[in-house]
PDB file of C-alpha atoms in Angstrom:
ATOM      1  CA  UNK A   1       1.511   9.420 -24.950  1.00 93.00           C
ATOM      2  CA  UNK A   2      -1.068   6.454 -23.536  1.00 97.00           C
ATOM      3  CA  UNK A   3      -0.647   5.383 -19.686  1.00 98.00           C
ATOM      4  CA  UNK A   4      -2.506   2.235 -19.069  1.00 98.00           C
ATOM      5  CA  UNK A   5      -2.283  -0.095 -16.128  1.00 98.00           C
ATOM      6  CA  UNK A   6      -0.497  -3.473 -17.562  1.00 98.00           C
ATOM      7  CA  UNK A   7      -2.864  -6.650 -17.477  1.00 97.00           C
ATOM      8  CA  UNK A   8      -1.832 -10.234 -17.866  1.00 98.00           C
ATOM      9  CA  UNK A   9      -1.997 -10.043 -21.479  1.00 98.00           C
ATOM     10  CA  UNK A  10       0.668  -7.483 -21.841  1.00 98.00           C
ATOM     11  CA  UNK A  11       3.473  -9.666 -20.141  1.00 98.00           C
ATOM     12  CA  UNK A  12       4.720 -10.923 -23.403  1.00 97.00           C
ATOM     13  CA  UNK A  13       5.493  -7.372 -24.857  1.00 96.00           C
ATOM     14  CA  UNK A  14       6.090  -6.358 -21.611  1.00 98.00           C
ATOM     15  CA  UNK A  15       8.645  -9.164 -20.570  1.00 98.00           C
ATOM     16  CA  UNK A  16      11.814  -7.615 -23.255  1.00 97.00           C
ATOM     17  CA  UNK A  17      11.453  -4.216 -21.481  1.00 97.00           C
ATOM     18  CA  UNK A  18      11.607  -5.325 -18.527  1.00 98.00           C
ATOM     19  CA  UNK A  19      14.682  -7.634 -19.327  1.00 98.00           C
ATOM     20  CA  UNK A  20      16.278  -4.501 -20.949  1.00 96.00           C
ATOM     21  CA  UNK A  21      15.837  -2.928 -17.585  1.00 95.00           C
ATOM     22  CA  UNK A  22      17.515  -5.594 -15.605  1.00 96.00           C
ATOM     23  CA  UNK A  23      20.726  -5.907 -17.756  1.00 95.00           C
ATOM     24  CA  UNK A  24      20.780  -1.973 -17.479  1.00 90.00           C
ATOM     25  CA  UNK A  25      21.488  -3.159 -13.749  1.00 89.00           C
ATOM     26  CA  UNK A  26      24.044  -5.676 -14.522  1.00 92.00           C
ATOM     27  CA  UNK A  27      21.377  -8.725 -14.491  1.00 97.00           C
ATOM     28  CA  UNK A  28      21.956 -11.482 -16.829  1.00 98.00           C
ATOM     29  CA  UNK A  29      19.573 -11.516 -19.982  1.00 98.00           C
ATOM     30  CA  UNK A  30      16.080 -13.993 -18.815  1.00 98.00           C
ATOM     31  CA  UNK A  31      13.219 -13.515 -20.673  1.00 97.00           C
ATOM     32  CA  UNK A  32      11.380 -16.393 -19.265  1.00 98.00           C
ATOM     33  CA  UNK A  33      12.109 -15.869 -15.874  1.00 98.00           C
ATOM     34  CA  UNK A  34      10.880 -11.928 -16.501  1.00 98.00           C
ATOM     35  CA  UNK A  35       7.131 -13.258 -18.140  1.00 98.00           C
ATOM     36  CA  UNK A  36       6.777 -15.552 -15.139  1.00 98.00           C
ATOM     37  CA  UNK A  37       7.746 -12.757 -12.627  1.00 98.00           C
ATOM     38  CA  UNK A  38       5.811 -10.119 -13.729  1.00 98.00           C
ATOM     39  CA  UNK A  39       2.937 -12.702 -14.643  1.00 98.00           C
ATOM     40  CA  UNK A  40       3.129 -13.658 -10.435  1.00 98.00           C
ATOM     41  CA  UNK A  41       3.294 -10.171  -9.512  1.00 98.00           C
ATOM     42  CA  UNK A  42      -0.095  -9.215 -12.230  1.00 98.00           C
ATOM     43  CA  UNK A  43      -1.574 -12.535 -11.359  1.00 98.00           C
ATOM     44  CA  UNK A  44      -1.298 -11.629  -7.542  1.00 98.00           C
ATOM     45  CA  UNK A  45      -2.147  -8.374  -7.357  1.00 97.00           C
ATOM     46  CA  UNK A  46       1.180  -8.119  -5.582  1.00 98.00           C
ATOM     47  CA  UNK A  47       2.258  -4.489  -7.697  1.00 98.00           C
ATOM     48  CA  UNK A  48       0.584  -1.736 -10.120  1.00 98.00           C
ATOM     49  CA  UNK A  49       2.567  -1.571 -13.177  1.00 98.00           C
ATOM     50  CA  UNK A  50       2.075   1.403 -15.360  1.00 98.00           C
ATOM     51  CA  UNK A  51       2.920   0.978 -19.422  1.00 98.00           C
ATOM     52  CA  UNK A  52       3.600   4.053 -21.793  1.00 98.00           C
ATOM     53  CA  UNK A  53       2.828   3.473 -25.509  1.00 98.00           C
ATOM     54  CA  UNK A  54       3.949   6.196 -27.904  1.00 97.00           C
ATOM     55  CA  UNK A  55       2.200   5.961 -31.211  1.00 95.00           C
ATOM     56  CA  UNK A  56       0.688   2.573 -29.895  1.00 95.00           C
ATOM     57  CA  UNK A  57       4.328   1.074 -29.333  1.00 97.00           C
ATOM     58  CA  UNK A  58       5.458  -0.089 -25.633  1.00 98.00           C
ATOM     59  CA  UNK A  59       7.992   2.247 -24.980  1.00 98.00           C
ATOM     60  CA  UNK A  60       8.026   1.971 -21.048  1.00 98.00           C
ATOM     61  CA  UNK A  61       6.824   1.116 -17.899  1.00 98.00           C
ATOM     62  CA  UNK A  62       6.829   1.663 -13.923  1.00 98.00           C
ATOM     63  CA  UNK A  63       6.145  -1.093 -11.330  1.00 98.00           C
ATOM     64  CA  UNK A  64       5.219   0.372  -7.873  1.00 98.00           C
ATOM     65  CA  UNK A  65       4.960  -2.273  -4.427  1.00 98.00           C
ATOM     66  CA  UNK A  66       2.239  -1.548  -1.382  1.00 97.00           C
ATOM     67  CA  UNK A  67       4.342  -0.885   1.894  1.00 97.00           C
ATOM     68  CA  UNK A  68       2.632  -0.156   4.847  1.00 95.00           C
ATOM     69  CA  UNK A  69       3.710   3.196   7.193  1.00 89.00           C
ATOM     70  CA  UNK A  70       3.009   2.194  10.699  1.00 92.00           C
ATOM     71  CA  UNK A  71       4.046   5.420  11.984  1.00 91.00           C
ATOM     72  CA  UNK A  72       1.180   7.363   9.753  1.00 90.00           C
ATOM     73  CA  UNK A  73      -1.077   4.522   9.576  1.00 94.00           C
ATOM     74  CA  UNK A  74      -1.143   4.617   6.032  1.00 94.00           C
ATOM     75  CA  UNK A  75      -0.385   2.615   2.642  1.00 94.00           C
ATOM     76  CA  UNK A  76       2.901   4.004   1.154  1.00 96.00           C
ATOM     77  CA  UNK A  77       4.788   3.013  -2.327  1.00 97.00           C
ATOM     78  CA  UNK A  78       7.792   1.819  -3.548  1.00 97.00           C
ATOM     79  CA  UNK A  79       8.459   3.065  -7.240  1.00 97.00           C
ATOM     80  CA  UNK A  80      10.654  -0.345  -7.849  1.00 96.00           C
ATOM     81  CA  UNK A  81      11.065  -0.164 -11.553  1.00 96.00           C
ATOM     82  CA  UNK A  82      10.869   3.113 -14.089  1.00 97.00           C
ATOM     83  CA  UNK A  83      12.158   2.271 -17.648  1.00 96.00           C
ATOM     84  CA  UNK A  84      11.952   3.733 -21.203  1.00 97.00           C
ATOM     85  CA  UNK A  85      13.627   2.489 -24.138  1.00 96.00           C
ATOM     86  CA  UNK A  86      16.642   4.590 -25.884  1.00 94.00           C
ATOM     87  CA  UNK A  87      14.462   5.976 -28.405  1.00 96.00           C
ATOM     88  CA  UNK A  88      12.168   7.038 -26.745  1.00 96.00           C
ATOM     89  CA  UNK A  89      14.261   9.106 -23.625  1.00 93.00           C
ATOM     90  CA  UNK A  90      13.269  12.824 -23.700  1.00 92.00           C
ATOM     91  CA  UNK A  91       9.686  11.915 -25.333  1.00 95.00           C
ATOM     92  CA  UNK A  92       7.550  12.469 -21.933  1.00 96.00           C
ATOM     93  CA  UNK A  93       7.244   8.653 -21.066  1.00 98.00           C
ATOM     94  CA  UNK A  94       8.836   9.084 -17.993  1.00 97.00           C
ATOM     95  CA  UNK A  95       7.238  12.196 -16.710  1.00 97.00           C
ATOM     96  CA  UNK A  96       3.616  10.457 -17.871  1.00 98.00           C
ATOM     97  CA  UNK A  97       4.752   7.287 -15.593  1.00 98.00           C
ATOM     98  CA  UNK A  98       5.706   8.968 -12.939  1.00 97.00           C
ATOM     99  CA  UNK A  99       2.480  11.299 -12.882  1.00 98.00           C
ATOM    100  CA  UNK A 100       0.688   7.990 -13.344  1.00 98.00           C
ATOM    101  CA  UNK A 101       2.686   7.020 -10.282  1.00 98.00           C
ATOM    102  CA  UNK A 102       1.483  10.125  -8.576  1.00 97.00           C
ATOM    103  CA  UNK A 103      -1.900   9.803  -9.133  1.00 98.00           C
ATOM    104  CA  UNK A 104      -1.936   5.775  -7.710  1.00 98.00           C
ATOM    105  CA  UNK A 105      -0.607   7.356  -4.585  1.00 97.00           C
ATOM    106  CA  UNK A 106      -3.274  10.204  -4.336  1.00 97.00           C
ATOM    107  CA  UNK A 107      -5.832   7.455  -5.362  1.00 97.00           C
ATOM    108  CA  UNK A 108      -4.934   5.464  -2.636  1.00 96.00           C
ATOM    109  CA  UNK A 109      -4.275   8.386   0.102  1.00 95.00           C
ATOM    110  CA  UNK A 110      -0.934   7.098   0.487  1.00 95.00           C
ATOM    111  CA  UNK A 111       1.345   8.894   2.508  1.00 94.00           C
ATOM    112  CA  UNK A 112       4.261   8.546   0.151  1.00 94.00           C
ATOM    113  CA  UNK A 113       6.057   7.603  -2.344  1.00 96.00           C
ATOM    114  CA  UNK A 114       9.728   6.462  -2.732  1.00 95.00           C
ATOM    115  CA  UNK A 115      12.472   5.388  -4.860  1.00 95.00           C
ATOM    116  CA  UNK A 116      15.933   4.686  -5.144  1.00 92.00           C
ATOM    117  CA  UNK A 117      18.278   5.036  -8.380  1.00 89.00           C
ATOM    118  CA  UNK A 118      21.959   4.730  -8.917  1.00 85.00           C
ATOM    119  CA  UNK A 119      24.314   7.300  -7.519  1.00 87.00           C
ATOM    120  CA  UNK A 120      25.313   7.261 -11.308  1.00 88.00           C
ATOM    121  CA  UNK A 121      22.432   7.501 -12.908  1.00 88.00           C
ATOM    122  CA  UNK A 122      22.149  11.256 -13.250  1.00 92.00           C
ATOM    123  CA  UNK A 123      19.967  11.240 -16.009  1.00 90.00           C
ATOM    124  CA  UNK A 124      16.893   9.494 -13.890  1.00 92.00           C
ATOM    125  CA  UNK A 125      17.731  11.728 -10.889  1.00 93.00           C
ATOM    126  CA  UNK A 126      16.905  14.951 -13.042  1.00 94.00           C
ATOM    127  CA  UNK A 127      13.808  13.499 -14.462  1.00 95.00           C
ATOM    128  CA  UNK A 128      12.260  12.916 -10.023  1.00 95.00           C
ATOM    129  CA  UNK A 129      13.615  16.305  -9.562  1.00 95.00           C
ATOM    130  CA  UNK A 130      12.028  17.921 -12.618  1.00 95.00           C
ATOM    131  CA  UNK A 131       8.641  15.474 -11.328  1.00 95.00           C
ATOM    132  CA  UNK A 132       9.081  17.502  -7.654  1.00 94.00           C
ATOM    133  CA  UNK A 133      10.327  14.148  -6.325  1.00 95.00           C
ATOM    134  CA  UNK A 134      12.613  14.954  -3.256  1.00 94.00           C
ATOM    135  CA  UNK A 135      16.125  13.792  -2.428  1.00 92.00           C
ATOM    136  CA  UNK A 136      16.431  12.191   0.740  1.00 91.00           C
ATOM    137  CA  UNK A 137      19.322  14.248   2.441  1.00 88.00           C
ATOM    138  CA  UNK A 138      18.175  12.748   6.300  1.00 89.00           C
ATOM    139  CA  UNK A 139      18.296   9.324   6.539  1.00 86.00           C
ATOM    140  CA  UNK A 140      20.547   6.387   5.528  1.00 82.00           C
ATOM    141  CA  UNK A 141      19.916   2.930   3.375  1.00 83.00           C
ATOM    142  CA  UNK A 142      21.395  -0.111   5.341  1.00 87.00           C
ATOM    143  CA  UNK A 143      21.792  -3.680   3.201  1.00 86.00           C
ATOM    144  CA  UNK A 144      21.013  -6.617   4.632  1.00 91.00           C
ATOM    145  CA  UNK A 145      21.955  -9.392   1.855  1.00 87.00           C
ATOM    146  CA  UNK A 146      21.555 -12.881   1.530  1.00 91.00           C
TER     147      UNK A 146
END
């Protein structure tokens, strides 16, 4: 297994991943629109996206966002994204991603780390818990939607 950072010229490969992702969510198929997001977000130095290769094919990928904890003073991050193909499930590309995760969080002396996942989605939720990721049994998610 190969954890790189992703760089501009990985968008194209990257871009039908990362639309497989989004219809797993119930998004409507948009390749274009995914290049020229995930271009923005390279281009701007906006996230960190992680890839995993597997015998030099893209089989995955994580995109964490800076947030900011005013209460420790410190940069925190938001594990947005976390996707590997079908194949490739139970292969170690998740558990590389998320230590790649891990280690951008150390490198940064973040004070955390966070994500959220589908209720449903048990098979994710063992993978954080396997990764020593903690379920948040304290506090509440509110919605605010436009």
């Amino acid at each position: 297994m190969n954890i790189r950072k992703a760089q501009l010229e990985d968008v194209d490969a990257l871009a039908g991943l990362f639309d497989q992702y989004r219809i797993f969510y119930q998004q409507p198929s948009d390749i274009e629109a995914a290049k020229q997001f995930l271009s923005n977000r390279i281009r701007n130095k906006e996230s960190e996206i992680f890839l995993a290769f597997l015998d030099g094919k893209l089989v995955g990928f994580t995109q964490l966002y800076p947030v900011f904890s005013s209460v420790a003073l410190k940069r925190s991050w938001v594990l947005n994204d976390l996707y590997v193909v079908t194949e490739s499930r139970g292969s170690g590309a998740a558990d590389a991603l998320l230590k790649a995760a891990q280690d951008l969080g150390a490198d940064t002396s973040s004070q955390w780390l966070v994500l959220q996942t589908a209720s449903h989605n048990h098979r994710a939720q063992r993978v954080y818990e396997r990764n020593l990721w903690e379920k948040d049994e304290e506090f509440l998610t509110y919605y605010y939607r436009y």
